[in-house]
Amino acid sequence: VRARAVGRLNDRALLAKVLREDPSPAVRREAVARVGDAAPLQEALRDPDDAVRARAVLEIPDDPARFEELVLKDPSPLVRKHAAGRLLDPALLDRVIRTDPSASVRAAALGRLTDPKTLEGCLADGRDWRLRRAFSIVIPAHAPIAFNRFSSRSSKWRSRRVAAANTPTTRPEAA
């Protein structure tokens, strides 16, 4: 009930106070969605509840250094996943894909990559079927040739099935 009431508030000072002081994570999460000011959102990134921190990651303005810190150091996979979804640096995304223990974080980082060579490098180093499956969905638009090599090399039947379903029917024209 309190969370719905917070959802109707427009007073930013009151929302910031709720964000700092309310004992309920659901109420604080709703306050994060409504507060709109940078300072309370930065405070929310230190909240003990991971769902509140994850919501704050989605609400704060672009801050690459903060996203890098969160994706590398936050203990919550949910927070790291949302931070990875806001990253732009290909080298950092590649690092996250290769080293993060959570498959959902690695998949979020993979979804942000656009460079075909980096994508292919991630494929060669892919260590679980979920990442290879996500890769087989992402890569056709970026690098069909590498994608075709992947679909014929993959030893996992799920990855091969998805790769076959997503294989482009026409080859890209030479540039």
C-alpha positions as YAML, in Angstrom:
chain: A
units: angstrom
residues:
- id: 1
  name: VAL
  ca: [0.00, 0.00, 0.00]
- id: 2
  name: ARG
  ca: [2.82, 2.40, 0.90]
- id: 3
  name: ALA
  ca: [4.61, 1.61, -2.36]
- id: 4
  name: ARG
  ca: [1.52, 2.57, -4.36]
- id: 5
  name: ALA
  ca: [1.19, 5.76, -2.33]
- id: 6
  name: VAL
  ca: [4.83, 6.63, -3.05]
- id: 7
  name: GLY
  ca: [4.07, 6.04, -6.71]
- id: 8
  name: ARG
  ca: [1.67, 8.98, -6.59]
- id: 9
  name: LEU
  ca: [4.02, 11.42, -4.85]
- id: 10
  name: ASN
  ca: [5.52, 14.34, -6.77]
- id: 11
  name: ASP
  ca: [7.44, 16.04, -3.97]
- id: 12
  name: ARG
  ca: [11.11, 15.22, -4.65]
- id: 13
  name: ALA
  ca: [12.25, 16.11, -1.13]
- id: 14
  name: LEU
  ca: [9.69, 13.75, 0.37]
- id: 15
  name: LEU
  ca: [10.64, 11.03, -2.12]
- id: 16
  name: ALA
  ca: [14.31, 11.44, -1.18]
- id: 17
  name: LYS
  ca: [13.39, 11.12, 2.50]
- id: 18
  name: VAL
  ca: [11.37, 7.97, 1.82]
- id: 19
  name: LEU
  ca: [14.30, 6.57, -0.14]
- id: 20
  name: ARG
  ca: [16.67, 7.15, 2.79]
- id: 21
  name: GLU
  ca: [14.42, 6.16, 5.67]
- id: 22
  name: ASP
  ca: [11.72, 3.67, 4.69]
- id: 23
  name: PRO
  ca: [12.35, 0.12, 5.97]
- id: 24
  name: SER
  ca: [10.56, -1.57, 3.04]
- id: 25
  name: PRO
  ca: [12.63, -2.33, -0.09]
- id: 26
  name: ALA
  ca: [9.48, -2.21, -2.26]
- id: 27
  name: VAL
  ca: [8.72, 1.33, -1.07]
- id: 28
  name: ARG
  ca: [12.34, 2.43, -1.59]
- id: 29
  name: ARG
  ca: [12.33, 0.87, -5.07]
- id: 30
  name: GLU
  ca: [9.23, 2.89, -6.00]
- id: 31
  name: ALA
  ca: [10.84, 6.04, -4.59]
- id: 32
  name: VAL
  ca: [13.91, 5.45, -6.76]
- id: 33
  name: ALA
  ca: [11.67, 5.29, -9.83]
- id: 34
  name: ARG
  ca: [10.05, 8.62, -8.96]
- id: 35
  name: VAL
  ca: [12.75, 10.75, -7.32]
- id: 36
  name: GLY
  ca: [14.52, 11.96, -10.48]
- id: 37
  name: ASP
  ca: [17.36, 13.78, -8.67]
- id: 38
  name: ALA
  ca: [20.94, 12.59, -9.07]
- id: 39
  name: ALA
  ca: [22.03, 12.84, -5.42]
- id: 40
  name: PRO
  ca: [19.33, 10.53, -3.98]
- id: 41
  name: LEU
  ca: [19.89, 8.11, -6.86]
- id: 42
  name: GLN
  ca: [23.60, 7.99, -6.05]
- id: 43
  name: GLU
  ca: [22.67, 7.22, -2.43]
- id: 44
  name: ALA
  ca: [20.34, 4.47, -3.66]
- id: 45
  name: LEU
  ca: [23.32, 2.76, -5.29]
- id: 46
  name: ARG
  ca: [24.55, 2.01, -1.75]
- id: 47
  name: ASP
  ca: [21.21, 0.57, -0.57]
- id: 48
  name: PRO
  ca: [21.45, -2.84, 1.14]
- id: 49
  name: ASP
  ca: [18.70, -4.27, -1.11]
- id: 50
  name: ASP
  ca: [19.91, -5.37, -4.54]
- id: 51
  name: ALA
  ca: [16.58, -4.64, -6.27]
- id: 52
  name: VAL
  ca: [16.73, -1.02, -5.08]
- id: 53
  name: ARG
  ca: [20.31, -0.69, -6.33]
- id: 54
  name: ALA
  ca: [19.36, -2.30, -9.66]
- id: 55
  name: ARG
  ca: [16.49, 0.15, -10.12]
- id: 56
  name: ALA
  ca: [18.84, 3.03, -9.31]
- id: 57
  name: VAL
  ca: [21.23, 1.83, -12.05]
- id: 58
  name: LEU
  ca: [18.38, 2.09, -14.54]
- id: 59
  name: GLU
  ca: [17.38, 5.57, -13.37]
- id: 60
  name: ILE
  ca: [20.72, 7.40, -13.01]
- id: 61
  name: PRO
  ca: [22.01, 9.46, -15.94]
- id: 62
  name: ASP
  ca: [24.86, 8.07, -18.00]
- id: 63
  name: ASP
  ca: [27.95, 7.69, -15.85]
- id: 64
  name: PRO
  ca: [30.40, 5.24, -17.47]
- id: 65
  name: ALA
  ca: [32.81, 5.27, -14.52]
- id: 66
  name: ARG
  ca: [30.01, 4.42, -12.06]
- id: 67
  name: PHE
  ca: [28.68, 1.65, -14.33]
- id: 68
  name: GLU
  ca: [32.19, 0.19, -14.62]
- id: 69
  name: GLU
  ca: [32.58, 0.19, -10.85]
- id: 70
  name: LEU
  ca: [29.21, -1.49, -10.38]
- id: 71
  name: VAL
  ca: [29.70, -4.16, -13.04]
- id: 72
  name: LEU
  ca: [33.09, -5.10, -11.64]
- id: 73
  name: LYS
  ca: [32.49, -4.83, -7.88]
- id: 74
  name: ASP
  ca: [28.82, -5.14, -6.93]
- id: 75
  name: PRO
  ca: [28.02, -8.50, -5.32]
- id: 76
  name: SER
  ca: [24.53, -8.70, -6.88]
- id: 77
  name: PRO
  ca: [24.19, -10.26, -10.36]
- id: 78
  name: LEU
  ca: [21.02, -8.19, -10.89]
- id: 79
  name: VAL
  ca: [22.89, -4.92, -10.33]
- id: 80
  name: ARG
  ca: [25.82, -6.07, -12.47]
- id: 81
  name: LYS
  ca: [23.42, -7.10, -15.25]
- id: 82
  name: HIS
  ca: [21.76, -3.67, -15.35]
- id: 83
  name: ALA
  ca: [25.15, -1.93, -15.19]
- id: 84
  name: ALA
  ca: [26.46, -4.10, -18.05]
- id: 85
  name: GLY
  ca: [23.42, -3.08, -20.06]
- id: 86
  name: ARG
  ca: [24.50, 0.57, -19.76]
- id: 87
  name: LEU
  ca: [28.19, 0.09, -20.68]
- id: 88
  name: LEU
  ca: [29.62, 1.30, -23.98]
- id: 89
  name: ASP
  ca: [33.34, 0.45, -23.77]
- id: 90
  name: PRO
  ca: [34.00, -2.64, -25.94]
- id: 91
  name: ALA
  ca: [37.12, -3.63, -23.97]
- id: 92
  name: LEU
  ca: [35.23, -3.55, -20.69]
- id: 93
  name: LEU
  ca: [32.28, -5.43, -22.20]
- id: 94
  name: ASP
  ca: [34.69, -8.07, -23.48]
- id: 95
  name: ARG
  ca: [36.22, -8.36, -19.99]
- id: 96
  name: VAL
  ca: [32.78, -8.79, -18.42]
- id: 97
  name: ILE
  ca: [31.82, -11.45, -20.96]
- id: 98
  name: ARG
  ca: [34.99, -13.42, -20.29]
- id: 99
  name: THR
  ca: [35.15, -13.11, -16.49]
- id: 100
  name: ASP
  ca: [31.78, -12.51, -14.84]
- id: 101
  name: PRO
  ca: [30.48, -15.57, -12.98]
- id: 102
  name: SER
  ca: [26.83, -14.84, -13.87]
- id: 103
  name: ALA
  ca: [25.50, -15.94, -17.26]
- id: 104
  name: SER
  ca: [22.84, -13.19, -17.21]
- id: 105
  name: VAL
  ca: [25.51, -10.51, -16.74]
- id: 106
  name: ARG
  ca: [27.61, -11.98, -19.54]
- id: 107
  name: ALA
  ca: [24.56, -12.09, -21.83]
- id: 108
  name: ALA
  ca: [23.69, -8.44, -21.04]
- id: 109
  name: ALA
  ca: [27.26, -7.42, -21.89]
- id: 110
  name: LEU
  ca: [27.14, -9.49, -25.08]
- id: 111
  name: GLY
  ca: [23.99, -7.67, -26.13]
- id: 112
  name: ARG
  ca: [25.86, -4.35, -25.98]
- id: 113
  name: LEU
  ca: [28.75, -5.42, -28.23]
- id: 114
  name: THR
  ca: [28.60, -4.38, -31.87]
- id: 115
  name: ASP
  ca: [32.13, -5.01, -33.14]
- id: 116
  name: PRO
  ca: [32.21, -8.28, -35.16]
- id: 117
  name: LYS
  ca: [35.83, -9.07, -34.26]
- id: 118
  name: THR
  ca: [35.17, -8.68, -30.55]
- id: 119
  name: LEU
  ca: [32.02, -10.78, -30.90]
- id: 120
  name: GLU
  ca: [33.96, -13.52, -32.66]
- id: 121
  name: GLY
  ca: [36.66, -13.37, -29.98]
- id: 122
  name: CYS
  ca: [34.01, -13.86, -27.33]
- id: 123
  name: LEU
  ca: [32.70, -16.86, -29.23]
- id: 124
  name: ALA
  ca: [36.09, -18.49, -29.33]
- id: 125
  name: ASP
  ca: [36.37, -18.06, -25.57]
- id: 126
  name: GLY
  ca: [32.72, -18.89, -24.80]
- id: 127
  name: ARG
  ca: [32.49, -21.24, -21.85]
- id: 128
  name: ASP
  ca: [28.83, -22.07, -21.43]
- id: 129
  name: TRP
  ca: [25.92, -22.93, -23.67]
- id: 130
  name: ARG
  ca: [23.83, -19.93, -22.56]
- id: 131
  name: LEU
  ca: [26.45, -17.51, -23.81]
- id: 132
  name: ARG
  ca: [26.92, -19.43, -27.07]
- id: 133
  name: ARG
  ca: [23.13, -19.42, -27.54]
- id: 134
  name: ALA
  ca: [22.91, -15.66, -26.90]
- id: 135
  name: PHE
  ca: [25.85, -15.20, -29.27]
- id: 136
  name: SER
  ca: [24.11, -17.20, -31.99]
- id: 137
  name: ILE
  ca: [21.14, -14.81, -31.77]
- id: 138
  name: VAL
  ca: [23.20, -11.59, -31.68]
- id: 139
  name: ILE
  ca: [25.86, -12.23, -34.30]
- id: 140
  name: PRO
  ca: [23.92, -12.76, -37.60]
- id: 141
  name: ALA
  ca: [23.30, -9.04, -37.95]
- id: 142
  name: HIS
  ca: [26.94, -8.16, -37.26]
- id: 143
  name: ALA
  ca: [29.09, -10.87, -38.82]
- id: 144
  name: PRO
  ca: [27.28, -13.54, -40.87]
- id: 145
  name: ILE
  ca: [30.50, -15.21, -42.03]
- id: 146
  name: ALA
  ca: [31.80, -15.73, -38.49]
- id: 147
  name: PHE
  ca: [28.29, -16.77, -37.51]
- id: 148
  name: ASN
  ca: [28.28, -19.51, -40.15]
- id: 149
  name: ARG
  ca: [31.64, -20.79, -38.85]
- id: 150
  name: PHE
  ca: [30.18, -20.82, -35.35]
- id: 151
  name: SER
  ca: [27.05, -22.73, -36.32]
- id: 152
  name: SER
  ca: [29.07, -25.50, -37.92]
- id: 153
  name: ARG
  ca: [31.64, -25.71, -35.05]
- id: 154
  name: SER
  ca: [29.41, -25.68, -32.00]
- id: 155
  name: SER
  ca: [29.31, -28.98, -30.19]
- id: 156
  name: LYS
  ca: [26.23, -28.11, -28.15]
- id: 157
  name: TRP
  ca: [22.98, -29.15, -29.77]
- id: 158
  name: ARG
  ca: [20.97, -26.21, -28.40]
- id: 159
  name: SER
  ca: [23.46, -23.68, -29.70]
- id: 160
  name: ARG
  ca: [23.58, -25.41, -33.08]
- id: 161
  name: ARG
  ca: [19.78, -25.51, -33.31]
- id: 162
  name: VAL
  ca: [19.46, -21.79, -32.54]
- id: 163
  name: ALA
  ca: [22.33, -20.99, -34.89]
- id: 164
  name: ALA
  ca: [20.67, -22.95, -37.69]
- id: 165
  name: ALA
  ca: [17.37, -21.16, -37.11]
- id: 166
  name: ASN
  ca: [19.10, -17.78, -37.28]
- id: 167
  name: THR
  ca: [21.40, -18.43, -40.23]
- id: 168
  name: PRO
  ca: [20.99, -15.70, -42.83]
- id: 169
  name: THR
  ca: [19.60, -17.00, -46.08]
- id: 170
  name: THR
  ca: [21.59, -14.55, -48.19]
- id: 171
  name: ARG
  ca: [25.26, -13.66, -47.99]
- id: 172
  name: PRO
  ca: [26.12, -10.02, -47.41]
- id: 173
  name: GLU
  ca: [27.33, -8.26, -50.52]
- id: 174
  name: ALA
  ca: [31.02, -7.47, -50.69]
- id: 175
  name: ALA
  ca: [31.70, -3.88, -49.78]
...
